[in-house]
Amino acid sequence: MRRPELDYILNTMLDSQPEVSDLLFTVDKPFQVESFGDLKPVASDPPIEKLTPFQTEMIALNLIGDNQWHIEDLLRRGSCDSSYSLQDKARFRVNIFSQRSHYSIVCRKLNTSIPTLDSLHLPEIIKLIPQEKTGLVLVTGATGSGKSTTLAAVLNEVNRSKPVHIITLEDPVEYIHPHVKATFNQRELGTDFDSFASGLRASLRQAPKVILVGEMRDRETVSIALSAAETGHLVLSTLHTIDAGQTINRILGMFEIEEQEQIRARLADTLRWVVSQRLVPKIGGGRHALLEVMGSNLRTQESIRLGESEGKSFYEIIEASQPFGWRTFDFSCLEAYEQGKIAEETALLYCTKRGQVMRGIDNMKKSRGETTTDIGSLRMKAGTEPKSSAPPIPVTLKLK
């Protein structure tokens, strides 16, 4: 297989469905794309009903090209990450992995246009993040929840407003940022540096004001990121956690017990924002981003230093700060439901506290005059009325 043939296949797959997010190549399956969260087969010419191990291996080698780092990574560790450009049409984040001694491939389509905070329709409070000068900002969520897109929008805002040096450490580089007011240097894992820890350590000698770390994967990366935030840098990164509270616990869990007191103090001083994301099905098709946003104040700093306690959980702290723009996932679910963006079932599936969201939805229904229960008026079943076998006995009252 030659590169023009691979490009033809990729073009065919992209054009087969609207809003294609991922391209999949698996042995014994046809070409597949993910559209709106569902996998769909792709017809090809000539038709391929089942990919063979040889075909997936040839596709993998063409996607890797002559990068020896990725080839060694694939052979030694069983998987590798790379990127691939389809001329000017699309860019892909590629993961190649071994399964049952065969190779499978997942290509995540990357947007070529840089998103803005307004185009993503994110809450207004997110616009405070690009204004930060120093500290640590974490965007968390499951794979494919839009973390990289949110961070790209934040960097785009910095790029348009500040003449600063920005270094990104990515796996791989997803959005190619132009030089506007800021100066960008974007480095790719496996091509420009060998690990996030070493790349981050080197970046401290490259005079950046803003550092993007693709992912906090280990304690060494977290420790260097905290040091960078303490020394006057704004550090942006991601974690695979489901909410703000779990994010704090995940970071602390990377360190030994005897180190945690010091890490708690450092984290309390440097953490500025935690933004957690969940992409949920939208009414009418597409997906909608639900956000949980926690900032830094005296209560969050105290809970990070001393740990959560009754009345001082991160959920309760965020809930109490909703007038200032902070939000829980439950608040985002109710807001999206009220605006008609998501269905009731979706809100209950992706919320944090189901009972609280159910009460909120019931209150909305009552205010609209809708029924909140399927139980109608209660009536006795026909033929079950009580019957008396004797006539009633008259009672006469005598007054003295």
mmCIF file with all atom_site columns, C-alpha atoms in Angstrom, residues 9-156:
data_model
loop_
_atom_site.group_PDB
_atom_site.id
_atom_site.type_symbol
_atom_site.label_atom_id
_atom_site.label_alt_id
_atom_site.label_comp_id
_atom_site.label_asym_id
_atom_site.label_entity_id
_atom_site.label_seq_id
_atom_site.pdbx_PDB_ins_code
_atom_site.Cartn_x
_atom_site.Cartn_y
_atom_site.Cartn_z
_atom_site.occupancy
_atom_site.B_iso_or_equiv
_atom_site.pdbx_formal_charge
_atom_site.auth_seq_id
_atom_site.auth_comp_id
_atom_site.auth_asym_id
_atom_site.auth_atom_id
_atom_site.pdbx_PDB_model_num
ATOM 1   C CA . ILE A 1 9   ? -9.221  5.393   2.047  1.00 0.00 ? 9   ILE A CA 1
ATOM 2   C CA . LEU A 1 10  ? -9.100  8.080   4.729  1.00 0.00 ? 10  LEU A CA 1
ATOM 3   C CA . ASN A 1 11  ? -10.948 10.541  2.466  1.00 0.00 ? 11  ASN A CA 1
ATOM 4   C CA . THR A 1 12  ? -13.630 7.942   1.740  1.00 0.00 ? 12  THR A CA 1
ATOM 5   C CA . MET A 1 13  ? -14.119 7.258   5.440  1.00 0.00 ? 13  MET A CA 1
ATOM 6   C CA . LEU A 1 14  ? -14.338 10.948  6.322  1.00 0.00 ? 14  LEU A CA 1
ATOM 7   C CA . ASP A 1 15  ? -16.973 11.571  3.636  1.00 0.00 ? 15  ASP A CA 1
ATOM 8   C CA . SER A 1 16  ? -19.070 8.524   4.549  1.00 0.00 ? 16  SER A CA 1
ATOM 9   C CA . GLN A 1 17  ? -20.868 10.071  7.549  1.00 0.00 ? 17  GLN A CA 1
ATOM 10  C CA . PRO A 1 18  ? -21.529 13.530  9.005  1.00 0.00 ? 18  PRO A CA 1
ATOM 11  C CA . GLU A 1 19  ? -19.467 14.637  12.009 1.00 0.00 ? 19  GLU A CA 1
ATOM 12  C CA . VAL A 1 20  ? -16.933 11.792  11.902 1.00 0.00 ? 20  VAL A CA 1
ATOM 13  C CA . SER A 1 21  ? -14.824 11.813  15.065 1.00 0.00 ? 21  SER A CA 1
ATOM 14  C CA . ASP A 1 22  ? -12.819 8.560   14.831 1.00 0.00 ? 22  ASP A CA 1
ATOM 15  C CA . LEU A 1 23  ? -11.641 6.133   12.148 1.00 0.00 ? 23  LEU A CA 1
ATOM 16  C CA . LEU A 1 24  ? -11.176 2.487   13.191 1.00 0.00 ? 24  LEU A CA 1
ATOM 17  C CA . PHE A 1 25  ? -9.231  -0.340  11.536 1.00 0.00 ? 25  PHE A CA 1
ATOM 18  C CA . THR A 1 26  ? -9.655  -3.782  13.158 1.00 0.00 ? 26  THR A CA 1
ATOM 19  C CA . VAL A 1 27  ? -8.944  -7.278  11.867 1.00 0.00 ? 27  VAL A CA 1
ATOM 20  C CA . ASP A 1 28  ? -12.104 -9.196  10.790 1.00 0.00 ? 28  ASP A CA 1
ATOM 21  C CA . LYS A 1 29  ? -14.135 -5.957  10.633 1.00 0.00 ? 29  LYS A CA 1
ATOM 22  C CA . PRO A 1 30  ? -14.711 -3.550  7.721  1.00 0.00 ? 30  PRO A CA 1
ATOM 23  C CA . PHE A 1 31  ? -13.572 0.064   7.727  1.00 0.00 ? 31  PHE A CA 1
ATOM 24  C CA . GLN A 1 32  ? -15.503 1.837   10.513 1.00 0.00 ? 32  GLN A CA 1
ATOM 25  C CA . VAL A 1 33  ? -16.113 5.426   11.571 1.00 0.00 ? 33  VAL A CA 1
ATOM 26  C CA . GLU A 1 34  ? -17.625 6.848   14.735 1.00 0.00 ? 34  GLU A CA 1
ATOM 27  C CA . SER A 1 35  ? -20.346 9.414   14.089 1.00 0.00 ? 35  SER A CA 1
ATOM 28  C CA . PHE A 1 36  ? -22.294 11.012  16.952 1.00 0.00 ? 36  PHE A CA 1
ATOM 29  C CA . GLY A 1 37  ? -20.993 8.309   19.294 1.00 0.00 ? 37  GLY A CA 1
ATOM 30  C CA . ASP A 1 38  ? -21.999 5.282   17.152 1.00 0.00 ? 38  ASP A CA 1
ATOM 31  C CA . LEU A 1 39  ? -19.746 3.010   15.074 1.00 0.00 ? 39  LEU A CA 1
ATOM 32  C CA . LYS A 1 40  ? -20.820 2.651   11.440 1.00 0.00 ? 40  LYS A CA 1
ATOM 33  C CA . PRO A 1 41  ? -19.294 0.510   8.652  1.00 0.00 ? 41  PRO A CA 1
ATOM 34  C CA . VAL A 1 42  ? -17.896 2.192   5.553  1.00 0.00 ? 42  VAL A CA 1
ATOM 35  C CA . ALA A 1 43  ? -18.370 0.811   2.050  1.00 0.00 ? 43  ALA A CA 1
ATOM 36  C CA . SER A 1 44  ? -15.230 0.783   -0.092 1.00 0.00 ? 44  SER A CA 1
ATOM 37  C CA . ASP A 1 45  ? -14.322 0.163   -3.712 1.00 0.00 ? 45  ASP A CA 1
ATOM 38  C CA . PRO A 1 46  ? -13.289 -2.594  -4.119 1.00 0.00 ? 46  PRO A CA 1
ATOM 39  C CA . PRO A 1 47  ? -15.477 -3.787  -1.214 1.00 0.00 ? 47  PRO A CA 1
ATOM 40  C CA . ILE A 1 48  ? -13.719 -5.035  1.921  1.00 0.00 ? 48  ILE A CA 1
ATOM 41  C CA . GLU A 1 49  ? -15.963 -6.979  4.274  1.00 0.00 ? 49  GLU A CA 1
ATOM 42  C CA . LYS A 1 50  ? -13.192 -7.971  6.685  1.00 0.00 ? 50  LYS A CA 1
ATOM 43  C CA . LEU A 1 51  ? -9.731  -6.474  7.081  1.00 0.00 ? 51  LEU A CA 1
ATOM 44  C CA . THR A 1 52  ? -6.881  -8.981  7.159  1.00 0.00 ? 52  THR A CA 1
ATOM 45  C CA . PRO A 1 53  ? -3.900  -8.791  9.557  1.00 0.00 ? 53  PRO A CA 1
ATOM 46  C CA . PHE A 1 54  ? -1.659  -7.914  6.606  1.00 0.00 ? 54  PHE A CA 1
ATOM 47  C CA . GLN A 1 55  ? -3.909  -4.989  5.600  1.00 0.00 ? 55  GLN A CA 1
ATOM 48  C CA . THR A 1 56  ? -4.031  -3.447  9.081  1.00 0.00 ? 56  THR A CA 1
ATOM 49  C CA . GLU A 1 57  ? -0.247  -3.827  9.413  1.00 0.00 ? 57  GLU A CA 1
ATOM 50  C CA . MET A 1 58  ? 0.335   -2.064  6.095  1.00 0.00 ? 58  MET A CA 1
ATOM 51  C CA . ILE A 1 59  ? -1.999  0.776   7.138  1.00 0.00 ? 59  ILE A CA 1
ATOM 52  C CA . ALA A 1 60  ? -0.153  1.057   10.470 1.00 0.00 ? 60  ALA A CA 1
ATOM 53  C CA . LEU A 1 61  ? 3.286   1.244   8.840  1.00 0.00 ? 61  LEU A CA 1
ATOM 54  C CA . ASN A 1 62  ? 2.093   3.913   6.405  1.00 0.00 ? 62  ASN A CA 1
ATOM 55  C CA . LEU A 1 63  ? 0.676   5.985   9.260  1.00 0.00 ? 63  LEU A CA 1
ATOM 56  C CA . ILE A 1 64  ? 3.934   5.726   11.231 1.00 0.00 ? 64  ILE A CA 1
ATOM 57  C CA . GLY A 1 65  ? 6.153   6.473   8.241  1.00 0.00 ? 65  GLY A CA 1
ATOM 58  C CA . ASP A 1 66  ? 9.890   6.396   8.924  1.00 0.00 ? 66  ASP A CA 1
ATOM 59  C CA . ASN A 1 67  ? 9.694   7.440   12.586 1.00 0.00 ? 67  ASN A CA 1
ATOM 60  C CA . GLN A 1 68  ? 11.971  4.925   14.332 1.00 0.00 ? 68  GLN A CA 1
ATOM 61  C CA . TRP A 1 69  ? 10.840  6.095   17.801 1.00 0.00 ? 69  TRP A CA 1
ATOM 62  C CA . HIS A 1 70  ? 7.229   5.038   17.129 1.00 0.00 ? 70  HIS A CA 1
ATOM 63  C CA . ILE A 1 71  ? 8.249   1.743   15.509 1.00 0.00 ? 71  ILE A CA 1
ATOM 64  C CA . GLU A 1 72  ? 10.381  0.800   18.545 1.00 0.00 ? 72  GLU A CA 1
ATOM 65  C CA . ASP A 1 73  ? 7.591   1.910   20.888 1.00 0.00 ? 73  ASP A CA 1
ATOM 66  C CA . LEU A 1 74  ? 5.099   -0.302  19.058 1.00 0.00 ? 74  LEU A CA 1
ATOM 67  C CA . LEU A 1 75  ? 7.390   -3.347  19.102 1.00 0.00 ? 75  LEU A CA 1
ATOM 68  C CA . ARG A 1 76  ? 8.527   -2.981  22.722 1.00 0.00 ? 76  ARG A CA 1
ATOM 69  C CA . ARG A 1 77  ? 5.376   -1.725  24.456 1.00 0.00 ? 77  ARG A CA 1
ATOM 70  C CA . GLY A 1 78  ? 2.638   -2.968  22.164 1.00 0.00 ? 78  GLY A CA 1
ATOM 71  C CA . SER A 1 79  ? 1.270   0.479   21.249 1.00 0.00 ? 79  SER A CA 1
ATOM 72  C CA . CYS A 1 80  ? 2.373   3.874   20.013 1.00 0.00 ? 80  CYS A CA 1
ATOM 73  C CA . ASP A 1 81  ? 0.924   7.348   19.466 1.00 0.00 ? 81  ASP A CA 1
ATOM 74  C CA . SER A 1 82  ? 1.605   9.459   16.404 1.00 0.00 ? 82  SER A CA 1
ATOM 75  C CA . SER A 1 83  ? -0.035  12.017  14.151 1.00 0.00 ? 83  SER A CA 1
ATOM 76  C CA . TYR A 1 84  ? -0.945  12.043  10.473 1.00 0.00 ? 84  TYR A CA 1
ATOM 77  C CA . SER A 1 85  ? -1.890  14.858  8.101  1.00 0.00 ? 85  SER A CA 1
ATOM 78  C CA . LEU A 1 86  ? -4.296  14.310  5.222  1.00 0.00 ? 86  LEU A CA 1
ATOM 79  C CA . GLN A 1 87  ? -3.061  17.132  3.000  1.00 0.00 ? 87  GLN A CA 1
ATOM 80  C CA . ASP A 1 88  ? -5.020  20.273  3.962  1.00 0.00 ? 88  ASP A CA 1
ATOM 81  C CA . LYS A 1 89  ? -8.247  18.420  4.731  1.00 0.00 ? 89  LYS A CA 1
ATOM 82  C CA . ALA A 1 90  ? -7.673  16.924  8.175  1.00 0.00 ? 90  ALA A CA 1
ATOM 83  C CA . ARG A 1 91  ? -5.169  15.928  10.830 1.00 0.00 ? 91  ARG A CA 1
ATOM 84  C CA . PHE A 1 92  ? -5.361  12.805  12.973 1.00 0.00 ? 92  PHE A CA 1
ATOM 85  C CA . ARG A 1 93  ? -4.122  11.677  16.357 1.00 0.00 ? 93  ARG A CA 1
ATOM 86  C CA . VAL A 1 94  ? -3.209  8.042   15.711 1.00 0.00 ? 94  VAL A CA 1
ATOM 87  C CA . ASN A 1 95  ? -2.972  5.179   18.197 1.00 0.00 ? 95  ASN A CA 1
ATOM 88  C CA . ILE A 1 96  ? -1.694  1.826   16.923 1.00 0.00 ? 96  ILE A CA 1
ATOM 89  C CA . PHE A 1 97  ? -1.855  -1.147  19.275 1.00 0.00 ? 97  PHE A CA 1
ATOM 90  C CA . SER A 1 98  ? -1.416  -4.901  19.243 1.00 0.00 ? 98  SER A CA 1
ATOM 91  C CA . GLN A 1 99  ? -4.318  -7.226  20.060 1.00 0.00 ? 99  GLN A CA 1
ATOM 92  C CA . ARG A 1 100 ? -4.269  -11.027 19.662 1.00 0.00 ? 100 ARG A CA 1
ATOM 93  C CA . SER A 1 101 ? -0.970  -10.646 17.768 1.00 0.00 ? 101 SER A CA 1
ATOM 94  C CA . HIS A 1 102 ? -2.619  -8.350  15.189 1.00 0.00 ? 102 HIS A CA 1
ATOM 95  C CA . TYR A 1 103 ? -2.522  -4.568  14.861 1.00 0.00 ? 103 TYR A CA 1
ATOM 96  C CA . SER A 1 104 ? -5.540  -2.320  15.335 1.00 0.00 ? 104 SER A CA 1
ATOM 97  C CA . ILE A 1 105 ? -5.653  1.409   14.639 1.00 0.00 ? 105 ILE A CA 1
ATOM 98  C CA . VAL A 1 106 ? -7.760  4.298   15.925 1.00 0.00 ? 106 VAL A CA 1
ATOM 99  C CA . CYS A 1 107 ? -7.435  7.686   14.224 1.00 0.00 ? 107 CYS A CA 1
ATOM 100 C CA . ARG A 1 108 ? -9.011  10.596  16.099 1.00 0.00 ? 108 ARG A CA 1
ATOM 101 C CA . LYS A 1 109 ? -9.882  13.453  13.743 1.00 0.00 ? 109 LYS A CA 1
ATOM 102 C CA . LEU A 1 110 ? -8.477  16.772  14.921 1.00 0.00 ? 110 LEU A CA 1
ATOM 103 C CA . ASN A 1 111 ? -10.062 20.087  14.103 1.00 0.00 ? 111 ASN A CA 1
ATOM 104 C CA . THR A 1 112 ? -7.885  22.248  11.890 1.00 0.00 ? 112 THR A CA 1
ATOM 105 C CA . SER A 1 113 ? -9.545  25.526  12.909 1.00 0.00 ? 113 SER A CA 1
ATOM 106 C CA . ILE A 1 114 ? -8.603  26.934  16.313 1.00 0.00 ? 114 ILE A CA 1
ATOM 107 C CA . PRO A 1 115 ? -11.719 27.128  18.540 1.00 0.00 ? 115 PRO A CA 1
ATOM 108 C CA . THR A 1 116 ? -12.645 30.190  20.565 1.00 0.00 ? 116 THR A CA 1
ATOM 109 C CA . LEU A 1 117 ? -14.315 30.312  23.959 1.00 0.00 ? 117 LEU A CA 1
ATOM 110 C CA . ASP A 1 118 ? -17.367 31.944  22.387 1.00 0.00 ? 118 ASP A CA 1
ATOM 111 C CA . SER A 1 119 ? -17.672 29.359  19.605 1.00 0.00 ? 119 SER A CA 1
ATOM 112 C CA . LEU A 1 120 ? -17.649 26.547  22.188 1.00 0.00 ? 120 LEU A CA 1
ATOM 113 C CA . HIS A 1 121 ? -20.434 28.262  24.186 1.00 0.00 ? 121 HIS A CA 1
ATOM 114 C CA . LEU A 1 122 ? -18.586 27.672  27.436 1.00 0.00 ? 122 LEU A CA 1
ATOM 115 C CA . PRO A 1 123 ? -19.687 29.364  30.686 1.00 0.00 ? 123 PRO A CA 1
ATOM 116 C CA . GLU A 1 124 ? -18.541 32.959  31.087 1.00 0.00 ? 124 GLU A CA 1
ATOM 117 C CA . ILE A 1 125 ? -16.365 32.079  34.075 1.00 0.00 ? 125 ILE A CA 1
ATOM 118 C CA . ILE A 1 126 ? -13.993 30.132  31.779 1.00 0.00 ? 126 ILE A CA 1
ATOM 119 C CA . LYS A 1 127 ? -12.912 33.497  30.344 1.00 0.00 ? 127 LYS A CA 1
ATOM 120 C CA . LEU A 1 128 ? -11.147 34.194  33.657 1.00 0.00 ? 128 LEU A CA 1
ATOM 121 C CA . ILE A 1 129 ? -8.628  31.392  33.036 1.00 0.00 ? 129 ILE A CA 1
ATOM 122 C CA . PRO A 1 130 ? -6.638  33.158  30.248 1.00 0.00 ? 130 PRO A CA 1
ATOM 123 C CA . GLN A 1 131 ? -6.290  36.157  32.582 1.00 0.00 ? 131 GLN A CA 1
ATOM 124 C CA . GLU A 1 132 ? -4.296  34.163  35.128 1.00 0.00 ? 132 GLU A CA 1
ATOM 125 C CA . LYS A 1 133 ? -0.601  35.048  35.399 1.00 0.00 ? 133 LYS A CA 1
ATOM 126 C CA . THR A 1 134 ? 0.694   32.104  37.394 1.00 0.00 ? 134 THR A CA 1
ATOM 127 C CA . GLY A 1 135 ? -0.523  28.861  38.917 1.00 0.00 ? 135 GLY A CA 1
ATOM 128 C CA . LEU A 1 136 ? -1.912  25.501  37.836 1.00 0.00 ? 136 LEU A CA 1
ATOM 129 C CA . VAL A 1 137 ? -5.051  24.988  35.732 1.00 0.00 ? 137 VAL A CA 1
ATOM 130 C CA . LEU A 1 138 ? -6.384  21.453  35.208 1.00 0.00 ? 138 LEU A CA 1
ATOM 131 C CA . VAL A 1 139 ? -8.970  20.330  32.664 1.00 0.00 ? 139 VAL A CA 1
ATOM 132 C CA . THR A 1 140 ? -10.205 16.825  33.423 1.00 0.00 ? 140 THR A CA 1
ATOM 133 C CA . GLY A 1 141 ? -12.556 14.246  31.980 1.00 0.00 ? 141 GLY A CA 1
ATOM 134 C CA . ALA A 1 142 ? -12.717 10.933  30.180 1.00 0.00 ? 142 ALA A CA 1
ATOM 135 C CA . THR A 1 143 ? -10.997 10.335  26.842 1.00 0.00 ? 143 THR A CA 1
ATOM 136 C CA . GLY A 1 144 ? -12.843 12.196  24.100 1.00 0.00 ? 144 GLY A CA 1
ATOM 137 C CA . SER A 1 145 ? -14.603 14.628  26.441 1.00 0.00 ? 145 SER A CA 1
ATOM 138 C CA . GLY A 1 146 ? -13.154 17.734  24.759 1.00 0.00 ? 146 GLY A CA 1
ATOM 139 C CA . LYS A 1 147 ? -10.300 18.587  27.140 1.00 0.00 ? 147 LYS A CA 1
ATOM 140 C CA . SER A 1 148 ? -7.838  19.447  24.365 1.00 0.00 ? 148 SER A CA 1
ATOM 141 C CA . THR A 1 149 ? -10.430 21.599  22.614 1.00 0.00 ? 149 THR A CA 1
ATOM 142 C CA . THR A 1 150 ? -11.088 23.637  25.755 1.00 0.00 ? 150 THR A CA 1
ATOM 143 C CA . LEU A 1 151 ? -7.367  24.137  26.370 1.00 0.00 ? 151 LEU A CA 1
ATOM 144 C CA . ALA A 1 152 ? -6.854  25.159  22.731 1.00 0.00 ? 152 ALA A CA 1
ATOM 145 C CA . ALA A 1 153 ? -9.561  27.813  23.137 1.00 0.00 ? 153 ALA A CA 1
ATOM 146 C CA . VAL A 1 154 ? -7.902  29.106  26.326 1.00 0.00 ? 154 VAL A CA 1
ATOM 147 C CA . LEU A 1 155 ? -4.497  29.297  24.588 1.00 0.00 ? 155 LEU A CA 1
ATOM 148 C CA . ASN A 1 156 ? -6.117  31.009  21.617 1.00 0.00 ? 156 ASN A CA 1
#
